[in-house]
Short mmCIF file of C-alpha atoms in Angstrom, two decimals:
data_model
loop_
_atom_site.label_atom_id
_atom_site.label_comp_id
_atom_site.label_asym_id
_atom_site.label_seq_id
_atom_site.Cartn_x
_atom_site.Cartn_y
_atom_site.Cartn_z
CA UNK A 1 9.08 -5.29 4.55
CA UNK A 2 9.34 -9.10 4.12
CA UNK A 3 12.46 -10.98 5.55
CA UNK A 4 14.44 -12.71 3.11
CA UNK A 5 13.34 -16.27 2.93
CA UNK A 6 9.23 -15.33 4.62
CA UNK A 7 7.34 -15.03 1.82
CA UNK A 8 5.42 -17.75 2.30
CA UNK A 9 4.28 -16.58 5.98
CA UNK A 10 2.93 -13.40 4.82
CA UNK A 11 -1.04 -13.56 5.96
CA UNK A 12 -3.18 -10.64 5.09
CA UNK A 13 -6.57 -10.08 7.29
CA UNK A 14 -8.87 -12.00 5.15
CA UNK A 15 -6.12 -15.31 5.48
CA UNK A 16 -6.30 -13.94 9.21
CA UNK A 17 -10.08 -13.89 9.78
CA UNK A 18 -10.24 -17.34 7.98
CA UNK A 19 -8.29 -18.96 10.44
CA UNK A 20 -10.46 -18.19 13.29
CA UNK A 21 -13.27 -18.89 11.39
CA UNK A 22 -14.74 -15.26 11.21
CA UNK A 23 -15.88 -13.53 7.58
CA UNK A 24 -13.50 -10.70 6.97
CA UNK A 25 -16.10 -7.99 7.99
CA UNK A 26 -16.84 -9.65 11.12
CA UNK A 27 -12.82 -9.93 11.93
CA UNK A 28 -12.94 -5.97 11.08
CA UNK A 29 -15.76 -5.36 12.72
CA UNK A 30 -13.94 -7.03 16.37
CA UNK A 31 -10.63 -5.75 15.10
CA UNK A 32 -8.48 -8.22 17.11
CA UNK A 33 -5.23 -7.08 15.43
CA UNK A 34 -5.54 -3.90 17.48
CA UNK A 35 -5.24 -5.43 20.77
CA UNK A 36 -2.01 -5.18 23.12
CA UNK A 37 0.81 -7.62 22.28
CA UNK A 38 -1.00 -8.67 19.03
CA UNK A 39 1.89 -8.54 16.46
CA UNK A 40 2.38 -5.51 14.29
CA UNK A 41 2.61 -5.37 10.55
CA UNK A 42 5.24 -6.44 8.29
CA UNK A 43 3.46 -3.72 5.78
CA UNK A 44 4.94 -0.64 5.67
CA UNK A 45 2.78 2.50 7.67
CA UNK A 46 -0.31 3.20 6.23
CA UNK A 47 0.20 0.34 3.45
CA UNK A 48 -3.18 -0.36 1.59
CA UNK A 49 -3.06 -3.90 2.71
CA UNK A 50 -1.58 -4.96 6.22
CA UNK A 51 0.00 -8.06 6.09
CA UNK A 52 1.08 -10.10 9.04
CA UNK A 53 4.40 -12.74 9.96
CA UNK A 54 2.16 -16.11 10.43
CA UNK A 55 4.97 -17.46 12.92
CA UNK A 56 4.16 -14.40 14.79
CA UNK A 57 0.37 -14.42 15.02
CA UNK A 58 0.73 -18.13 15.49
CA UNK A 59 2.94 -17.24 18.89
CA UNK A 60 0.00 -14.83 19.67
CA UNK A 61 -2.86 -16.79 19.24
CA UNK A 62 -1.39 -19.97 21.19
CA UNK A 63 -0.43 -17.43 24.20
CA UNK A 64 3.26 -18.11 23.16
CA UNK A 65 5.81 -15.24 23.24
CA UNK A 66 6.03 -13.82 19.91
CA UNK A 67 9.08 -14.53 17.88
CA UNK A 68 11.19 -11.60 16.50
CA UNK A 69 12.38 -11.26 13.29
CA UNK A 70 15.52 -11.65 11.58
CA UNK A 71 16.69 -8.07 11.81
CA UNK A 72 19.69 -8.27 8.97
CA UNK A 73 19.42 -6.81 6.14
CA UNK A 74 19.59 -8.97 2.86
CA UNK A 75 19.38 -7.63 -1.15
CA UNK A 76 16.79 -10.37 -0.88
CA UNK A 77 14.25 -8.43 1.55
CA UNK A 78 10.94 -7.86 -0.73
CA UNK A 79 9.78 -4.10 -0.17
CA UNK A 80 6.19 -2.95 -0.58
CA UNK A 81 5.52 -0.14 -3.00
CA UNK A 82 5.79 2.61 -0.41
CA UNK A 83 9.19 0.98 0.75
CA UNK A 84 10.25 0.98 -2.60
CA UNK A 85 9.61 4.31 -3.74
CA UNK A 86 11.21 5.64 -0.39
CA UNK A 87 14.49 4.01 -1.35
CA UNK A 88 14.37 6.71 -4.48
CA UNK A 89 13.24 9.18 -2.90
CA UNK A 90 9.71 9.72 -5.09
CA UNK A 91 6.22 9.92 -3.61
CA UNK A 92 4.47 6.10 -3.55
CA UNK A 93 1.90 7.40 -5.72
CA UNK A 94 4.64 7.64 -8.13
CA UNK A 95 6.08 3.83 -8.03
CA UNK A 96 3.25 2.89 -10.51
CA UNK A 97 5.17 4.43 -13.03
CA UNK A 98 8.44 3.60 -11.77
CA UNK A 99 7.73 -0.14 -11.47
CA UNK A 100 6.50 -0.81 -14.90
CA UNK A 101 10.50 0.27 -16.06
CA UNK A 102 12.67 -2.61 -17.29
CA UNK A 103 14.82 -3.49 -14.49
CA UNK A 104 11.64 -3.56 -12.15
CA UNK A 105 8.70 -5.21 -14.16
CA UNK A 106 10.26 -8.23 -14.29
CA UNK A 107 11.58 -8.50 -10.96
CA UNK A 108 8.08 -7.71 -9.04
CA UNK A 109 7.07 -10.70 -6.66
CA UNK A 110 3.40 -10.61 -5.72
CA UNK A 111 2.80 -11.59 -2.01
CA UNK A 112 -0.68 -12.68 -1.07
CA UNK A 113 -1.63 -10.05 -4.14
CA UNK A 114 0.66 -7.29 -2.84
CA UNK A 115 3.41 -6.21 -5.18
CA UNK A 116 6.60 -6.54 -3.96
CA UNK A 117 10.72 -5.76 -5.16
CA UNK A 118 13.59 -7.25 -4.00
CA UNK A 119 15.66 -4.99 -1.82
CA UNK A 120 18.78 -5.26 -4.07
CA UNK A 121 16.91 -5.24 -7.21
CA UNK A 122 15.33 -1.34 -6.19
CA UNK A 123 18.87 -0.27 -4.94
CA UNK A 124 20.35 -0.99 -7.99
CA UNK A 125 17.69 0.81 -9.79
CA UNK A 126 18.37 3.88 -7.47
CA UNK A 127 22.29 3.58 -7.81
CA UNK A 128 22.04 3.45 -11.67
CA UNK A 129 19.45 6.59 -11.99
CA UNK A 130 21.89 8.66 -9.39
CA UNK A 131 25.31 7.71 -11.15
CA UNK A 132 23.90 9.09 -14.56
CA UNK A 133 25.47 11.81 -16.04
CA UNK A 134 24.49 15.27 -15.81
CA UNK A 135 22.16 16.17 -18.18
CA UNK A 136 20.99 12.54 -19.38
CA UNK A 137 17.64 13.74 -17.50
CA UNK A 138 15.48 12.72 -14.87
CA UNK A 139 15.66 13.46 -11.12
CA UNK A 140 18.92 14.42 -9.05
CA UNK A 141 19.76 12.66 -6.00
CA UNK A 142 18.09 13.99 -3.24
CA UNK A 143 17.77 11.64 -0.20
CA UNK A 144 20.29 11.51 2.40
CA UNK A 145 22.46 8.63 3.05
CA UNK A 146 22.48 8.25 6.92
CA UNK A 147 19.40 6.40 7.00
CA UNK A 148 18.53 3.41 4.50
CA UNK A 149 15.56 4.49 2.65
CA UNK A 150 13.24 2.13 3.53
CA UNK A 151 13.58 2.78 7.09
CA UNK A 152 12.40 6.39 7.05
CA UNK A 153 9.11 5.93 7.85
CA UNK A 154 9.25 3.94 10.50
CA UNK A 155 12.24 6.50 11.67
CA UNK A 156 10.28 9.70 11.65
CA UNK A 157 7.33 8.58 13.00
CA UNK A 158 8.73 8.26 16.40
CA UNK A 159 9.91 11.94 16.29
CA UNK A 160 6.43 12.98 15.28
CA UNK A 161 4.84 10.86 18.32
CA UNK A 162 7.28 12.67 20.36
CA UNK A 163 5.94 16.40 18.54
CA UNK A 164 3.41 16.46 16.62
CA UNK A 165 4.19 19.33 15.10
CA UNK A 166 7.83 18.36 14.62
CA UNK A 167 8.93 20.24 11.21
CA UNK A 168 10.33 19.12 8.34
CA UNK A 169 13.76 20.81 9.25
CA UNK A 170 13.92 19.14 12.81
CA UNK A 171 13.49 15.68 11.08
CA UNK A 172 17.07 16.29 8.27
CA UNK A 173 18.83 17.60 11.42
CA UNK A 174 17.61 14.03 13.21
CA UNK A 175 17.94 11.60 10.53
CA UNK A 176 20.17 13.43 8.30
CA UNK A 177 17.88 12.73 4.66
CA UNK A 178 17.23 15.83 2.71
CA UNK A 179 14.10 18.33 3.59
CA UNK A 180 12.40 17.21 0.46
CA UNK A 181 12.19 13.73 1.70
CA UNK A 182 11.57 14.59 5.30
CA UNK A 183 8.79 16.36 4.21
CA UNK A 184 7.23 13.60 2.24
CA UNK A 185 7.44 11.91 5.31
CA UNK A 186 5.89 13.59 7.54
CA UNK A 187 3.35 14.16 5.15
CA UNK A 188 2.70 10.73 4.66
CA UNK A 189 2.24 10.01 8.00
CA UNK A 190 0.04 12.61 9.74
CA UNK A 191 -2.08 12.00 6.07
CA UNK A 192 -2.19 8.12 7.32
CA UNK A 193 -2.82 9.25 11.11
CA UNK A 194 -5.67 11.60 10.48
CA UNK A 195 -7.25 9.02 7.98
CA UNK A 196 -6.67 6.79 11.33
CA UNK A 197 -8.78 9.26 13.64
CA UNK A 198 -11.54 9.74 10.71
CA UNK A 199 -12.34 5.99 10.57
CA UNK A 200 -12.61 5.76 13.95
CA UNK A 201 -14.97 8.60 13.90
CA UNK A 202 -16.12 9.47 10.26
CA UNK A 203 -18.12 12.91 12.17
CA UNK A 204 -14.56 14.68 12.13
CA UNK A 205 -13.12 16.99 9.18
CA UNK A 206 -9.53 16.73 8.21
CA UNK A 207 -8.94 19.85 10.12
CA UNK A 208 -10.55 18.66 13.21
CA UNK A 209 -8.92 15.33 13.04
CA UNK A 210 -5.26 16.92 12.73
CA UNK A 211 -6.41 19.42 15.35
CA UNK A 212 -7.15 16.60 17.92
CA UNK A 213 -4.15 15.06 17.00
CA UNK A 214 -2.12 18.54 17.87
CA UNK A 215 -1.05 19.27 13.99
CA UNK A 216 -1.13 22.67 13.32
CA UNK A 217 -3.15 24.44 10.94
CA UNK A 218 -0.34 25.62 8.85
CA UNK A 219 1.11 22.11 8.72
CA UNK A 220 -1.83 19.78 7.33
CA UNK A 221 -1.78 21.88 4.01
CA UNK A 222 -3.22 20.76 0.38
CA UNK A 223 -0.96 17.75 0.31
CA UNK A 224 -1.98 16.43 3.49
CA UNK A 225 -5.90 17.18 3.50
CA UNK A 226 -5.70 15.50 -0.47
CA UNK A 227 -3.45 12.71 0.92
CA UNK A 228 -5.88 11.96 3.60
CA UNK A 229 -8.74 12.00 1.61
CA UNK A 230 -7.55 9.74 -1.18
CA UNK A 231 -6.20 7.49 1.93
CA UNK A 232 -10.00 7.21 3.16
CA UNK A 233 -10.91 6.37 -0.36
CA UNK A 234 -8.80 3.80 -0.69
CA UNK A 235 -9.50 1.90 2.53
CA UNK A 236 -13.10 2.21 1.54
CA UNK A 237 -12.40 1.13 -1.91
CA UNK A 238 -10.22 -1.74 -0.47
CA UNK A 239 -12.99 -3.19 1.44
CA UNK A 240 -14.82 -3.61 -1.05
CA UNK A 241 -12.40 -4.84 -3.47
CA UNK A 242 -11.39 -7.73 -1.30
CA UNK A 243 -15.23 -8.56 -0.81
CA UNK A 244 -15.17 -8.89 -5.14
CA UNK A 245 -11.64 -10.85 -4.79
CA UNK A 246 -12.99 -13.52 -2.57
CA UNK A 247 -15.98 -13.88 -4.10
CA UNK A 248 -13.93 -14.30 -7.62
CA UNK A 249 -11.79 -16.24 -5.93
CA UNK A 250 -14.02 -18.82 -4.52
CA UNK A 251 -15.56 -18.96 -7.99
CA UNK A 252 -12.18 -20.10 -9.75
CA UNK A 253 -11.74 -16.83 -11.67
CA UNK A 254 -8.71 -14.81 -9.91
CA UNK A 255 -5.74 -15.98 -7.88
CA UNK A 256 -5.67 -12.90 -5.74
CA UNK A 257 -6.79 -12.35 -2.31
CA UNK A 258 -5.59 -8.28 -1.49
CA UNK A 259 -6.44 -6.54 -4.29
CA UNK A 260 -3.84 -3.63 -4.40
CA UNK A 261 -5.42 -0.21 -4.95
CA UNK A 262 -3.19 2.43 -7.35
CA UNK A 263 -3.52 6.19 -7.75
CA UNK A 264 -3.42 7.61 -11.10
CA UNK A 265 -1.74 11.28 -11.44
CA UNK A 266 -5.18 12.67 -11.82
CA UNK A 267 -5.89 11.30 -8.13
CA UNK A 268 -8.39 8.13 -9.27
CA UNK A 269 -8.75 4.87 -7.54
CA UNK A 270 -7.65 1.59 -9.94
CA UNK A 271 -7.28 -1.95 -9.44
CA UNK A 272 -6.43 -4.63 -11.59
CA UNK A 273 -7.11 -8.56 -10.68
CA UNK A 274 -5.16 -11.55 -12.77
CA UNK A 275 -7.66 -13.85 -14.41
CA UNK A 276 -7.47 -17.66 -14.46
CA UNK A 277 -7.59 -19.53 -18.03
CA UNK A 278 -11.55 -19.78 -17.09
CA UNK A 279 -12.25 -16.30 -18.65
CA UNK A 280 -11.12 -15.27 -21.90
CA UNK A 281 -9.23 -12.40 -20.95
CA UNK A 282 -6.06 -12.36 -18.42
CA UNK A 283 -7.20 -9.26 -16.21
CA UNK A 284 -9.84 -7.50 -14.87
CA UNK A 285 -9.47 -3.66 -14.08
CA UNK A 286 -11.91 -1.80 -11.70
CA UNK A 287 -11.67 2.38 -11.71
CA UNK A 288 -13.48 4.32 -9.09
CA UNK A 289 -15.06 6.47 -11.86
CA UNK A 290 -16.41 4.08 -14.50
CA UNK A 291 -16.16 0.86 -12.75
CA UNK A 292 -15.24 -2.62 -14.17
CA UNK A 293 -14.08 -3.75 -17.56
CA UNK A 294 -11.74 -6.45 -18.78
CA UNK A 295 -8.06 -6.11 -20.26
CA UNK A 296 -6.45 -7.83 -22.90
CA UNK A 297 -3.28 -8.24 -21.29
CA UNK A 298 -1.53 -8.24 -18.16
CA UNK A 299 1.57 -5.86 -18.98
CA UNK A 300 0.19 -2.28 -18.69
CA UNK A 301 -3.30 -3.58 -18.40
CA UNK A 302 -5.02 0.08 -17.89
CA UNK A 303 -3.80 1.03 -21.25
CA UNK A 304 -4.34 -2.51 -22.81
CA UNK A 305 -6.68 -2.05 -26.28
CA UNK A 306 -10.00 -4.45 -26.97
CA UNK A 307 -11.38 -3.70 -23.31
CA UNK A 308 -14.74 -4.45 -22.80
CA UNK A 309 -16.69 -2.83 -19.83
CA UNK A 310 -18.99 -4.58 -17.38
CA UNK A 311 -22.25 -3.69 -15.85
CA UNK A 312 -21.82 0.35 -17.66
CA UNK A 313 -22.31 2.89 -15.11
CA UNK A 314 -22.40 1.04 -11.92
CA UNK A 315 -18.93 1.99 -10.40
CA UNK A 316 -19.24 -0.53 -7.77
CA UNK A 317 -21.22 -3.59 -8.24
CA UNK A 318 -22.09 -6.31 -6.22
CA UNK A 319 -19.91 -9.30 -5.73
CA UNK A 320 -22.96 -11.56 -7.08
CA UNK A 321 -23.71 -8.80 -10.07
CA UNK A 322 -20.05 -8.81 -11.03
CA UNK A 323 -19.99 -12.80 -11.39
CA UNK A 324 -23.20 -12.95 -13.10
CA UNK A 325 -21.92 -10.12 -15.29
CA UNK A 326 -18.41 -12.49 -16.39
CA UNK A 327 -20.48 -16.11 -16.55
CA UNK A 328 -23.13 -14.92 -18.49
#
């Protein structure tokens, strides 16, 4: 979550590798943000891209104390996608249909490339879906009330430190949200935690990752394992994509820097990248299966008409191939 007011000091990893004069894979290769006392996240758990306070990795880098921040709540608080789509209750994969609703579109803020919603703006959205009348369709209300939405991650992952194989019944008696939601928690996170434990050492399975991590077998069922998966993907798939944004970038033909990575229903990997007026067309889309293509417009660009693939059956081409493929 982003205070009210910080926008402008979000930093993602690439921003932070630049100002220490390192290449992004050499700043991931040293992974300095994992060190003791270096300041966490302002990215929900798990979030695609991490982004960072730069008053507070400022404090760190200077040996300063490290500032805290503002801890009141404002309608004006910008929530990530997985923030968002806690507040009603859905899975995050599901906020990429949610988001393109009116009411949403147009209120999306994009922070160092990462969509964002203002906290008032997705409450409203929630409180005028739950306060329909029976029968006008769509989904009941199902979250609790005791804890505010976005909070529940970073709520429930304590209690699974604490027992790892904490169920989804112990959590509603803790926090007081329904099962449903406490079990799309907890899903969430040992998904994000085992996809943790497999990056640090890509030899282990899911199972034996949730086994180290004292999961039980019956717990990291088909949702997890697929969860955790797809979460590997996409950090792989984000690596690379913010390799292709840079080099765009640097070449005066995007404005973003952390590409955000989607999930389609169907479980595939897409991205799509705002063009400056130096192409022709105003986005680029990249899909794990068939790879880059342009879009004719930026509103529902997956579905936009007159698109026009790029470099045909290499799902993942080079930085230089891809600019050589636009410029030529």
């Amino acid at each position: 979550m982003i205070r009210a007011g910080r926008a402008s000091k979000a930093r993602t990893l690439t921003d932070l590798a630049a100002q220490q004069g390192l290449s992004i894979s050499q700043y991931r290769r040293l992974k300095p943000y994992t060190q003791e006392g270096f300041p966490a996240p302002i990215s929900s758990p798990g979030a695609q891209t991490a982004l960072y306070d730069a008053d507070q990795v400022d404090a760190y880098l200077a040996g300063h104390p490290v500032p805290a921040l503002p801890d009141t709540e404002s309608d004006e608080d910008l929530l990530d996608r997985a923030e968002a789509a806690a507040v009603l209750g859905i899975a995050p994969e599901s906020w990429s249909v949610y988001q393109t609703r009116a009411g949403l579109a147009e209120h999306r803020v994009d922070v160092a490339g990462v969509g964002h919603w203002p906290r008032g703006i997705v409450h409203a959205c929630k409180t005028a879906r739950d306060t329909r009348p029976q029968g006008a369709g769509g989904r009941p209300a199902r979250t609790g009330t005791l804890v505010p939405s976005d909070q529940l991650l970073p709520r429930t992952a304590p209690l699974l430190d604490a027992d790892p194989t904490i169920t989804a019944a112990t959590v509603t008696e803790a926090l007081g949200v329904h099962r449903d939601t406490a079990q799309r928690a907890l899903t969430h996170l040992r998904a994000s935690r085992i996809a943790d434990l497999m990056t640090t050492d890509p030899t282990l399975t899911v199972e034996q990752a949730a086994a180290r991590l004292g999961y039980p077998a019956g717990q990291v069922r088909t949702a997890v394992r697929r969860q955790a998966l797809t979460e590997l993907r996409a950090r792989t798939a984000t690596t690379y994509l913010t390799d292709v944004a840079h080099a765009l970038r640097a070449a005066g033909l995007t404005t973003d820097t952390a590409p955000e990575v989607e999930q389609t229903r169907t479980g595939t990997l897409r991205v799509a990248l705002s063009c400056t007026p130096a192409l022709p067309d105003p986005v680029l889309v990249w899909e794990e299966d068939t790879g880059w293509r342009t879009a004719s417009r930026r509103r529902h660009p997956y579905t936009a008409p007159d698109s026009h693939p790029l470099l045909p059956g290499t799902p993942q081409p080079t930085p230089t191939a891809l600019l050589d493929a636009l410029t030529t």
